[in-house]
Coordinates of C-alpha atoms in Angstrom, one line a residue:
M1 CA -44.4 31.7 -34.9
T2 CA -41.1 30.8 -36.5
G3 CA -41.3 27.7 -38.8
D4 CA -42.5 24.9 -36.6
I5 CA -41.7 26.7 -33.4
A6 CA -43.9 29.2 -31.5
L7 CA -42.2 31.7 -29.2
R8 CA -44.4 32.7 -26.3
P9 CA -43.5 35.2 -23.6
M10 CA -43.2 34.0 -20.0
G11 CA -42.9 37.4 -18.3
E12 CA -39.9 39.7 -18.7
R13 CA -37.3 37.0 -18.0
A14 CA -38.2 33.9 -20.0
V15 CA -39.4 32.7 -23.4
L16 CA -41.4 29.5 -23.9
A17 CA -40.4 27.9 -27.2
E18 CA -43.2 25.5 -28.2
V19 CA -42.7 22.7 -30.8
T20 CA -44.8 19.8 -32.0
D21 CA -43.7 16.8 -29.9
L22 CA -41.2 15.5 -27.4
A23 CA -38.7 14.4 -30.1
S24 CA -38.6 18.0 -31.4
V25 CA -38.2 19.3 -27.8
L26 CA -35.1 17.1 -27.4
T27 CA -33.7 18.3 -30.7
L28 CA -34.3 22.0 -30.0
H29 CA -32.9 21.7 -26.5
A30 CA -29.7 20.0 -27.8
A31 CA -29.3 22.7 -30.4
L32 CA -29.7 25.5 -27.9
A33 CA -27.4 23.9 -25.3
A34 CA -24.7 23.5 -27.9
D35 CA -24.3 27.3 -28.4
V36 CA -25.4 29.2 -25.3
P37 CA -24.8 33.0 -25.3
D38 CA -24.0 35.0 -22.2
G39 CA -27.2 36.0 -20.4
I40 CA -29.0 32.6 -20.8
D41 CA -29.5 31.2 -17.3
D42 CA -31.5 28.0 -17.8
L43 CA -33.1 25.8 -20.4
V44 CA -36.1 23.8 -19.2
P45 CA -37.4 21.2 -21.6
A46 CA -40.8 19.6 -21.0
A47 CA -43.3 17.6 -23.0
R48 CA -43.8 20.1 -25.8
T49 CA -41.7 23.2 -24.8
V50 CA -38.3 24.5 -23.9
L51 CA -38.4 27.3 -21.4
V52 CA -35.5 29.7 -21.9
V53 CA -34.7 31.8 -18.9
F54 CA -32.5 34.8 -19.3
D55 CA -31.1 37.9 -17.5
P56 CA -32.3 41.0 -19.2
R57 CA -29.4 43.0 -17.8
R58 CA -27.0 40.8 -19.9
I59 CA -29.1 40.0 -23.0
T60 CA -32.2 41.6 -24.5
P61 CA -35.5 39.7 -25.1
A62 CA -35.2 40.4 -28.8
A63 CA -31.7 38.8 -28.9
V64 CA -33.0 35.8 -27.0
R65 CA -35.8 35.3 -29.6
T66 CA -33.4 35.7 -32.5
W67 CA -31.0 33.2 -30.9
I68 CA -33.8 30.6 -30.4
A69 CA -35.0 31.1 -34.0
S70 CA -31.5 30.7 -35.4
R71 CA -31.0 27.4 -33.6
A72 CA -34.5 26.1 -34.3
G73 CA -33.7 25.0 -37.8
R74 CA -30.5 23.2 -37.0
T75 CA -30.0 19.5 -36.4
P76 CA -27.4 19.2 -33.6
D77 CA -24.6 16.7 -33.7
A78 CA -25.7 13.2 -32.6
I79 CA -26.6 13.2 -28.9
A80 CA -24.4 10.8 -27.1
P81 CA -26.4 8.3 -25.1
G82 CA -26.4 8.7 -21.4
S83 CA -25.2 6.2 -18.8
L84 CA -27.2 3.0 -18.2
V85 CA -28.8 2.9 -14.7
E86 CA -30.3 -0.4 -13.5
V87 CA -33.0 0.2 -10.9
P88 CA -34.2 -2.8 -8.8
V89 CA -38.0 -2.9 -8.5
R90 CA -40.5 -4.9 -6.5
Y91 CA -43.7 -5.1 -8.7
D92 CA -46.1 -4.7 -5.8
G93 CA -47.8 -1.4 -6.6
A94 CA -51.3 -0.6 -5.4
D95 CA -52.5 -0.2 -9.0
L96 CA -50.6 -3.1 -10.6
H97 CA -53.7 -5.3 -11.2
S98 CA -56.1 -2.5 -12.1
T99 CA -53.6 -1.1 -14.6
A100 CA -53.2 -4.5 -16.2
E101 CA -57.0 -4.7 -16.4
I102 CA -57.3 -1.3 -18.0
L103 CA -54.7 -2.3 -20.6
G104 CA -56.4 -5.6 -21.2
I105 CA -53.3 -7.7 -20.5
P106 CA -52.2 -10.1 -17.7
V107 CA -50.2 -8.7 -14.8
S108 CA -47.2 -10.9 -15.9
D109 CA -47.3 -9.2 -19.3
L110 CA -47.4 -5.7 -17.9
V111 CA -44.4 -6.5 -15.7
A112 CA -42.5 -8.2 -18.5
R113 CA -43.1 -5.3 -20.8
H114 CA -42.2 -2.6 -18.3
A115 CA -39.0 -4.4 -17.3
G116 CA -38.2 -5.6 -20.8
V117 CA -37.7 -2.2 -22.5
E118 CA -34.9 0.4 -22.1
W119 CA -36.2 3.7 -20.9
T120 CA -34.7 7.1 -21.4
V121 CA -35.0 10.2 -19.2
A122 CA -36.6 12.8 -21.5
F123 CA -36.7 15.5 -18.8
T124 CA -36.9 15.9 -15.1
G125 CA -39.5 17.6 -12.9
F126 CA -42.4 17.4 -10.4
A127 CA -39.9 17.0 -7.6
P128 CA -36.1 17.1 -7.5
G129 CA -34.9 13.9 -9.0
F130 CA -38.2 12.9 -10.6
A131 CA -37.5 11.7 -14.1
Y132 CA -40.0 11.4 -16.9
L133 CA -39.0 8.2 -18.7
V134 CA -40.0 7.3 -22.2
S135 CA -39.4 4.3 -24.4
A136 CA -39.9 3.5 -28.1
G137 CA -40.7 0.0 -26.9
W138 CA -43.5 1.0 -24.6
P139 CA -46.8 1.0 -26.5
Y140 CA -49.3 2.0 -23.8
D141 CA -51.1 5.2 -22.8
V142 CA -52.0 4.8 -19.2
P143 CA -54.7 7.1 -17.8
R144 CA -54.0 8.8 -14.5
L145 CA -56.1 8.3 -11.4
A146 CA -59.4 10.2 -11.5
E147 CA -58.5 11.5 -8.0
P148 CA -54.8 11.9 -7.1
R149 CA -53.6 10.4 -3.8
R150 CA -52.7 12.8 -1.0
R151 CA -49.6 10.7 -0.2
V152 CA -47.5 8.6 -2.6
P153 CA -44.6 7.0 -0.8
A154 CA -41.0 7.6 -1.8
G155 CA -39.8 5.0 -4.2
A156 CA -43.2 4.3 -5.7
V157 CA -42.8 3.4 -9.4
G158 CA -45.7 4.6 -11.6
L159 CA -47.2 5.0 -15.1
A160 CA -49.0 8.0 -16.6
G161 CA -49.7 8.6 -20.2
G162 CA -46.7 7.3 -22.1
F163 CA -44.4 8.0 -19.2
S164 CA -42.9 5.9 -16.4
G165 CA -41.3 7.4 -13.3
A166 CA -40.4 6.9 -9.7
Y167 CA -41.2 9.2 -6.8
P168 CA -38.0 10.5 -5.1
R169 CA -39.9 11.5 -1.9
E170 CA -43.4 11.3 -0.4
T171 CA -45.7 13.6 -2.3
P172 CA -49.2 13.8 -3.6
G173 CA -49.6 12.2 -7.0
G174 CA -52.0 10.8 -9.6
W175 CA -49.8 8.2 -11.4
R176 CA -50.8 4.6 -11.3
L177 CA -48.4 2.8 -9.0
I178 CA -47.1 -0.6 -10.2
G179 CA -44.0 -1.1 -8.0
T180 CA -41.5 0.1 -5.5
T181 CA -37.8 0.8 -5.5
D182 CA -35.4 1.4 -2.6
A183 CA -33.0 3.3 -4.9
A184 CA -31.9 6.7 -3.7
L185 CA -33.3 8.8 -6.5
F186 CA -32.3 12.2 -5.1
A187 CA -29.5 12.8 -2.6
P188 CA -28.6 16.5 -2.4
D189 CA -25.4 15.9 -0.5
A190 CA -24.1 13.4 -2.9
A191 CA -21.5 14.2 -5.6
T192 CA -24.1 13.3 -8.2
P193 CA -27.4 14.2 -6.5
V194 CA -29.8 12.9 -9.2
L195 CA -29.7 9.1 -9.9
L196 CA -31.7 9.5 -13.2
P197 CA -30.4 12.7 -15.0
P198 CA -31.7 13.8 -18.4
Q199 CA -30.6 11.4 -21.2
A200 CA -29.8 8.6 -18.9
R201 CA -30.9 5.1 -20.0
V202 CA -32.8 3.1 -17.5
R203 CA -33.7 -0.5 -17.0
F204 CA -35.9 -1.8 -14.3
L205 CA -34.8 -5.0 -12.7
P206 CA -37.6 -7.1 -11.2
E207 CA -36.7 -8.5 -7.8
P208 CA -37.4 -12.3 -8.0
G209 CA -40.5 -13.5 -6.2
R210 CA -41.7 -9.9 -5.5
I211 CA -44.5 -9.5 -8.1
A212 CA -47.8 -9.1 -6.2
A213 CA -50.7 -6.8 -5.9
A214 CA -50.4 -4.3 -3.1
R215 CA -53.6 -3.7 -1.1
E216 CA -55.0 -0.2 -1.1
D217 CA -55.5 1.1 2.4
P218 CA -58.7 2.8 3.5
A219 CA -57.1 6.2 3.2
G220 CA -56.2 5.7 -0.4
I221 CA -52.5 5.8 0.4
A222 CA -50.3 3.3 -1.5
R223 CA -48.5 0.8 0.7
E224 CA -44.8 1.5 0.8
G225 CA -44.0 -2.2 0.7
R226 CA -40.4 -1.5 1.8
G227 CA -38.5 -4.5 3.0
A228 CA -34.8 -5.5 3.1
R229 CA -33.3 -6.1 -0.2
E230 CA -29.9 -6.8 -1.6
G231 CA -30.0 -5.0 -4.9
T232 CA -28.8 -1.4 -5.4
P233 CA -29.0 0.7 -8.6
V234 CA -25.9 0.4 -10.8
A235 CA -24.8 3.1 -13.2
H236 CA -22.9 1.8 -16.2
P237 CA -20.7 4.4 -17.9
G238 CA -21.9 5.6 -21.3
S239 CA -20.0 7.8 -23.7
G240 CA -20.3 10.8 -21.5
G241 CA -20.8 9.7 -17.9
L242 CA -23.8 10.9 -15.9
P243 CA -25.1 14.1 -17.6
G244 CA -26.5 17.0 -15.6
G245 CA -25.3 15.7 -12.3
G246 CA -23.9 18.8 -10.7
G247 CA -22.2 18.5 -7.3
A248 CA -23.0 18.8 -3.7
D249 CA -23.1 22.4 -2.6
A250 CA -22.3 23.6 -6.1
A251 CA -22.2 27.3 -6.4
A252 CA -25.6 29.0 -6.2
V253 CA -24.8 31.0 -9.3
S254 CA -26.7 29.9 -12.4
S255 CA -25.5 26.6 -13.6
P256 CA -24.8 25.9 -17.3
P257 CA -28.1 25.4 -19.1
G258 CA -29.1 21.8 -19.0
I259 CA -32.2 19.8 -19.4
S260 CA -34.4 21.1 -16.7
S261 CA -37.9 20.9 -15.5
A262 CA -39.8 20.7 -12.5
A263 CA -42.7 19.9 -10.4
K264 CA -46.2 20.7 -9.6
T265 CA -48.0 20.5 -6.3
S266 CA -49.5 22.6 -3.4
A267 CA -52.5 24.8 -3.6
D268 CA -54.1 24.3 -7.0
L269 CA -50.6 24.0 -8.7
G270 CA -51.3 20.8 -10.5
T271 CA -50.0 18.0 -8.3
D272 CA -47.8 15.4 -10.0
A273 CA -45.7 15.1 -13.0
G274 CA -47.8 15.9 -16.0
A275 CA -51.0 15.7 -14.1
G276 CA -52.2 18.9 -15.6
A277 CA -55.9 19.8 -15.2
N278 CA -56.6 16.4 -13.6
A279 CA -54.5 17.3 -10.6
A280 CA -56.3 17.9 -7.3
A281 CA -55.5 20.6 -4.8
A282 CA -54.6 17.8 -2.4
A283 CA -51.2 19.3 -1.7
A284 CA -52.5 22.7 -0.6
A285 CA -52.2 21.9 3.1
D286 CA -49.0 20.0 2.6
A287 CA -46.6 22.5 1.1
D288 CA -45.6 24.0 4.4
A289 CA -46.3 20.8 6.3
D290 CA -42.7 20.5 7.5
A291 CA -43.6 22.6 10.5
G292 CA -47.2 21.5 10.8
A293 CA -48.3 25.1 10.1
A294 CA -49.8 26.8 7.2
P295 CA -47.7 29.9 6.5
I296 CA -48.8 32.3 3.9
A297 CA -46.8 35.4 2.5
D298 CA -44.3 38.6 2.9
P299 CA -43.7 42.6 2.8
A300 CA -43.2 44.9 -0.2
P301 CA -39.7 45.5 -1.3
T302 CA -37.9 48.9 -1.1
A303 CA -35.1 47.8 -3.4
S304 CA -34.6 45.7 -6.5
A305 CA -35.8 42.1 -6.1
E306 CA -33.4 40.9 -8.7
P307 CA -31.6 37.7 -7.6
I308 CA -27.8 37.9 -7.2
A309 CA -25.1 35.2 -7.4
V310 CA -24.5 33.9 -3.9
P311 CA -21.2 32.2 -3.1
A312 CA -21.8 28.6 -2.2
P313 CA -21.8 28.1 1.6
T314 CA -19.7 25.4 3.0
A315 CA -19.2 24.0 6.5
S316 CA -15.6 25.1 6.5
A317 CA -16.1 28.6 4.9
D318 CA -15.8 30.4 8.2
P319 CA -15.5 29.4 11.8
S320 CA -18.9 29.6 13.4
R321 CA -20.0 30.3 17.0
P322 CA -23.2 29.9 18.9
A323 CA -25.2 33.1 18.9
L324 CA -28.9 32.7 19.7
R325 CA -30.9 30.0 21.6
V326 CA -34.4 29.8 20.3
L327 CA -37.0 30.0 23.1
A328 CA -40.2 30.4 21.0
A329 CA -40.1 29.7 17.2
G330 CA -43.5 31.2 16.3
A331 CA -45.9 29.7 13.8
F332 CA -43.3 28.8 11.2
T333 CA -39.7 29.8 11.1
T334 CA -37.1 28.7 8.5
V335 CA -33.6 29.5 7.5
Q336 CA -33.5 31.3 4.1
D337 CA -30.9 32.9 1.9
L338 CA -31.3 33.9 -1.8
G339 CA -32.0 30.3 -2.8
R340 CA -30.9 28.1 -5.7
P341 CA -31.2 29.9 -9.0
G342 CA -30.3 27.9 -12.1
R343 CA -31.1 24.5 -10.6
A344 CA -34.2 23.8 -12.7
A345 CA -32.2 21.1 -14.6
L346 CA -32.4 19.1 -11.4
G347 CA -36.1 19.8 -10.9
V348 CA -35.1 22.2 -8.0
S349 CA -37.0 25.4 -7.4
R350 CA -35.3 28.7 -6.7
S351 CA -36.6 28.8 -3.1
G352 CA -35.0 31.3 -0.7
A353 CA -36.5 34.3 1.0
L354 CA -39.9 35.3 -0.3
D355 CA -39.2 38.9 0.5
R356 CA -35.7 39.1 -1.0
A357 CA -35.4 42.9 -0.5
A358 CA -36.0 42.6 3.3
L359 CA -33.3 39.9 3.5
R360 CA -30.8 41.9 1.6
I361 CA -31.4 45.1 3.5
G362 CA -31.2 43.3 6.9
N363 CA -27.9 41.8 5.9
R364 CA -26.4 45.0 4.5
L365 CA -27.3 46.9 7.7
L366 CA -25.3 44.4 9.6
G367 CA -22.3 44.3 7.3
N368 CA -23.1 40.8 6.0
D369 CA -23.0 39.7 2.4
E370 CA -26.5 40.4 0.9
G371 CA -27.2 36.7 0.4
A372 CA -26.2 35.5 3.9
A373 CA -28.7 33.2 5.6
A374 CA -31.3 34.6 8.0
L375 CA -34.5 33.6 9.7
E376 CA -37.9 34.0 7.9
I377 CA -40.5 34.2 10.6
V378 CA -44.2 33.8 9.6
M379 CA -46.6 35.9 11.7
G380 CA -44.0 36.7 14.4
G381 CA -44.1 35.3 17.9
F382 CA -40.4 34.6 18.0
T383 CA -38.1 34.8 21.0
A384 CA -34.4 34.0 21.4
R385 CA -31.7 34.4 24.0
A386 CA -28.2 35.6 23.1
E387 CA -25.5 33.0 23.9
T388 CA -22.8 35.7 23.3
D389 CA -23.0 39.4 22.5
T390 CA -24.8 39.4 19.1
W391 CA -25.9 42.0 16.6
V392 CA -29.3 41.5 14.9
C393 CA -31.6 43.4 12.5
V394 CA -35.3 42.8 12.0
T395 CA -36.9 43.7 8.6
G396 CA -40.0 42.8 6.6
G397 CA -43.5 42.9 8.1
L398 CA -44.5 45.3 10.9
A399 CA -44.1 43.9 14.4
E400 CA -43.1 45.1 17.9
I401 CA -39.5 44.3 18.5
G402 CA -37.9 44.1 21.9
V403 CA -34.3 43.6 23.2
D404 CA -33.8 42.8 26.9
G405 CA -37.3 44.1 27.6
R406 CA -37.0 47.5 25.8
P407 CA -38.6 48.4 22.5
V408 CA -36.3 48.8 19.5
S409 CA -36.7 49.8 15.9
A410 CA -36.9 47.6 12.8
Y411 CA -34.4 48.2 10.0
A412 CA -31.7 49.2 12.4
P413 CA -28.8 47.1 13.9
Q414 CA -29.4 46.1 17.5
R415 CA -26.9 44.7 20.0
V416 CA -28.2 41.9 22.1
P417 CA -25.9 41.3 25.1
A418 CA -25.1 37.8 26.2
G419 CA -28.1 36.5 28.3
A420 CA -30.5 39.1 26.9
E421 CA -33.5 38.2 24.8
V422 CA -34.7 39.4 21.5
H423 CA -38.4 39.2 20.9
I424 CA -40.5 39.7 17.7
G425 CA -44.2 40.2 18.5
P426 CA -47.1 39.3 16.2
V427 CA -46.7 40.7 12.6
T428 CA -49.6 43.1 12.2
A429 CA -48.9 44.3 8.7
G430 CA -47.4 42.1 6.1
L431 CA -46.8 38.5 7.0
R432 CA -43.1 37.7 7.4
A433 CA -40.4 39.2 9.5
Y434 CA -36.7 38.5 8.8
L435 CA -34.2 38.2 11.6
A436 CA -30.7 38.8 10.2
V437 CA -27.7 38.1 12.5
R438 CA -24.3 39.6 12.1
G439 CA -22.1 36.9 10.5
G440 CA -25.1 35.2 8.9
V441 CA -26.8 32.0 10.1
V442 CA -24.7 28.9 9.6
A443 CA -26.7 25.9 8.8
P444 CA -26.3 22.8 6.6
A445 CA -26.3 23.6 2.9
A446 CA -28.0 21.7 0.1
L447 CA -27.1 22.4 -3.6
G448 CA -25.3 25.6 -2.7
S449 CA -27.9 27.1 -0.5
R450 CA -29.1 27.1 3.2
A451 CA -32.7 27.9 2.2
R452 CA -35.5 25.6 3.3
D453 CA -37.6 24.5 0.3
V454 CA -40.8 23.2 1.8
L455 CA -42.0 21.5 -1.4
A456 CA -38.8 19.6 -2.1
G457 CA -37.8 19.1 1.5
L458 CA -34.4 20.6 0.9
G459 CA -32.3 22.6 3.3
P460 CA -32.3 22.8 7.1
D461 CA -35.3 21.7 9.1
P462 CA -37.7 24.4 10.3
V463 CA -36.5 26.1 13.4
R464 CA -37.8 24.8 16.7
A465 CA -37.7 26.0 20.3
G466 CA -34.4 24.8 21.9
D467 CA -32.4 25.2 18.7
V468 CA -29.1 27.0 19.0
L469 CA -28.2 29.2 16.0
S470 CA -24.6 29.6 15.0
V471 CA -23.2 32.5 12.9
G472 CA -20.1 32.9 10.8
T473 CA -17.8 35.8 10.0
T474 CA -18.9 39.1 8.5
A475 CA -18.2 40.7 5.1
S476 CA -17.6 44.2 6.4
A477 CA -18.2 46.7 9.2
I478 CA -21.7 47.7 10.3
P479 CA -22.5 50.8 8.2
V480 CA -23.0 54.2 9.9
L481 CA -26.6 55.3 9.2
D482 CA -28.8 57.7 11.2
V483 CA -32.0 56.1 9.8
F484 CA -33.0 53.6 7.0
P485 CA -36.2 54.5 5.2
W486 CA -38.8 51.7 5.0
S487 CA -42.5 51.4 4.6
V488 CA -45.2 49.2 6.2
P489 CA -46.7 46.6 3.9
G490 CA -50.3 47.7 3.1
P491 CA -53.5 45.6 2.7
L492 CA -53.8 46.6 -0.9
I493 CA -51.0 45.3 -3.2
E494 CA -50.5 46.8 -6.6
V495 CA -48.8 44.1 -8.7
P496 CA -47.4 44.8 -12.2
I497 CA -47.6 41.9 -14.6
A498 CA -46.2 40.9 -18.0
A499 CA -47.5 38.7 -20.7
G500 CA -47.9 35.0 -20.1
P501 CA -47.7 32.2 -22.7
R502 CA -51.2 30.8 -22.5
A503 CA -53.5 33.9 -22.7
D504 CA -55.0 32.4 -25.9
R505 CA -56.5 29.5 -23.9
F506 CA -58.8 31.9 -22.2
A507 CA -62.0 33.7 -23.3
P508 CA -61.2 37.2 -24.8
E509 CA -62.5 39.0 -21.7
A510 CA -60.3 37.0 -19.3
L511 CA -57.3 39.4 -19.4
G512 CA -59.6 42.3 -18.9
T513 CA -61.1 40.6 -15.9
L514 CA -57.6 39.8 -14.4
G515 CA -56.7 43.5 -14.6
A516 CA -60.0 45.0 -13.5
A517 CA -60.9 42.8 -10.6
M518 CA -60.0 43.4 -7.0
W519 CA -58.6 40.0 -5.9
T520 CA -58.5 38.7 -2.3
V521 CA -55.7 36.6 -0.9
S522 CA -57.3 33.3 0.2
S523 CA -56.3 31.0 3.1
H524 CA -54.6 28.8 0.5
A525 CA -51.3 30.6 0.5
D526 CA -47.8 29.5 1.4
R527 CA -44.2 29.5 0.2
V528 CA -45.3 27.5 -2.9
G529 CA -48.1 29.8 -4.2
V530 CA -50.9 32.2 -3.4
R531 CA -54.4 31.5 -4.5
L532 CA -56.6 34.6 -5.1
D533 CA -60.4 34.7 -4.7
G534 CA -62.5 36.7 -7.1
P535 CA -64.3 36.4 -10.4
E536 CA -63.7 33.3 -12.7
L537 CA -61.2 33.7 -15.5
V538 CA -63.2 31.8 -18.2
R539 CA -61.3 29.4 -20.4
A540 CA -61.8 29.1 -24.1
R541 CA -60.1 25.7 -24.1
H542 CA -60.5 22.9 -21.5
D543 CA -58.2 20.3 -22.9
E544 CA -55.3 19.2 -20.8
L545 CA -52.1 21.2 -21.2
P546 CA -48.9 19.1 -21.3
S547 CA -46.4 19.9 -18.6
E548 CA -44.2 22.9 -19.3
G549 CA -41.6 25.1 -17.5
M550 CA -42.8 27.4 -14.8
R551 CA -41.2 30.5 -13.1
P552 CA -41.8 32.3 -9.8
G553 CA -44.5 34.8 -10.5
A554 CA -46.4 32.7 -13.1
I555 CA -50.1 33.1 -12.7
Q556 CA -51.6 29.7 -13.2
V557 CA -55.4 29.2 -13.6
P558 CA -56.7 25.8 -12.4
P559 CA -60.1 24.5 -13.6
H560 CA -62.0 26.5 -10.9
G561 CA -60.9 29.7 -12.7
R562 CA -59.2 31.6 -9.8
P563 CA -55.6 32.6 -10.3
V564 CA -52.7 31.0 -8.3
V565 CA -49.4 32.9 -8.3
L566 CA -46.4 30.7 -7.9
L567 CA -43.8 31.8 -5.4
A568 CA -40.2 30.8 -4.6
D569 CA -40.9 27.1 -3.6
G570 CA -43.2 26.6 -6.6
P571 CA -42.7 23.8 -9.0
V572 CA -40.5 24.2 -12.0
T573 CA -43.0 22.6 -14.4
G574 CA -46.8 22.7 -14.3
G575 CA -49.8 21.7 -16.2
Y576 CA -52.2 24.6 -15.7
P577 CA -52.2 27.5 -18.3
V578 CA -50.3 30.7 -17.3
I579 CA -52.3 33.7 -18.3
A580 CA -49.7 36.3 -17.2
V581 CA -46.6 36.6 -15.1
V582 CA -45.9 38.9 -12.1
T583 CA -42.8 41.0 -12.7
D584 CA -39.7 39.8 -10.8
A585 CA -39.5 43.0 -8.7
A586 CA -43.1 42.7 -7.6
I587 CA -42.9 39.1 -6.4
D588 CA -41.6 40.1 -3.0
A589 CA -44.8 42.1 -2.2
L590 CA -46.9 38.9 -2.7
G591 CA -44.6 37.2 -0.3
Q592 CA -45.9 39.6 2.4
A593 CA -49.6 39.1 1.4
R594 CA -51.8 37.7 4.2
P595 CA -55.3 36.2 3.9
G596 CA -57.8 38.9 3.4
D597 CA -55.3 41.3 1.7
R598 CA -56.4 42.7 -1.7
V599 CA -54.4 42.4 -4.9
R600 CA -54.8 44.4 -8.0
F601 CA -52.9 43.5 -11.2
R602 CA -51.6 46.2 -13.6
G603 CA -49.8 46.0 -16.9
V604 CA -50.8 43.4 -19.5

């Protein structure tokens, strides 16, 4: 504890700075952002905390703590107000009337008060472009739904606690819905992808004659209520323009620290902005729903899993050529590279390959840049035909591999002549195979990456039978190697962990239980997170934890007491306490974990 700030570890790559209230968060974040040393990769403010993410190769944890403490007592220069964004709203939400009844006011008063005050974006999170809006003129504390909806439509405007916000895309959620907007809240290909960035000022403009109660359908899904409208959101320049905007296909290196935050959803991750312990596991089956499948995890790394800076892919970067026509896509196949590090300011997860070591190795063996895009294939069952002579390399989980009907080795470059087929059989050890192609897979990029983020819906659509994959140019020649050593992912995964920020919310024996138990990977596992079955981790505190920054590897513990390890597509904020954090180098192994595999934690 330093003055009014508590510094809590979030694994070996982040520190959670906790203060007393949201106003203190904004002050601390502004002070930190005004003087950022080399090695700080991201600043993620939330309701009571600022998550400081750093690279231990460039700055030590002790130096990070000293820097935070030195800035904590300072009052930054006056923060320039953000731009004013006017958002047209139809007050037709499913919960409009019931919310007015809860607050003890007429519907007309609720609408007038909501539209009559100026809101400010305190931080972003839950999903890319989801803004947590606060206002000094908003006096109400609105309870969330007792049971979150499985589907909230894009554009729904809601209330929860002292916040208001609008859903950028269809997701589960527990906020009370009072209206609908057709504004494009998040457009990854736009020059300014986020309509409501941190510090922006927001006014909701009621559409005349569109105040009504929407009827709840039998499935509990809020009516979209979308009809033609004339209004579009208008941004009025403030003293500094739209802050935190970024740009389309901005470089995938860490962006300058900005207000950042994130999301919560999928298996027991705490669906919905700030939903915390009240969030249901409704999103568990939805995280990988892009393909209608329920993928799970990937193989153990043989090299460092440390993320690297990846040059931003662009459509004109290299000439591309058709290389493979997909004949069978398997259970769930996506394009993945090394993801979008440093994008938490936009509410965007890192994403990218779950087994980064397998991706890197496959690319290196073909002479590609390490971060070139490849295919991540869950459980195998993939077949493609070469459109032209093509070199490929399969890494990751153990599977039988064939080229033109003959068996070939994994972790070795293979030439596939034009017209021949490459086949990856069922993955029998580990979960995910990676098919790297010489030249790298060329696909549409979003925010500097070709990775598919299943939670945010970013990146290319999942691969389907009939798709033709194009490749670009190579970085170097194929290296001359007699053999590349690799190991088969085993059914027992030893996972080193580091200290988490909320161990004090658990009973004294909980950390011992976490390290002593033999955990089993459940069927609730996907690119977002892996839930483990085993003994209950007993809590000492059961009050709701305000949303705070999250990282891949964070071990959250929902109310049922079983740990959930966040993976690459996990949310950037969450409301369940984090008891410990998987070390970065060990996350890849959990990406290869399949249901029934055993996990043993070591280290805290």
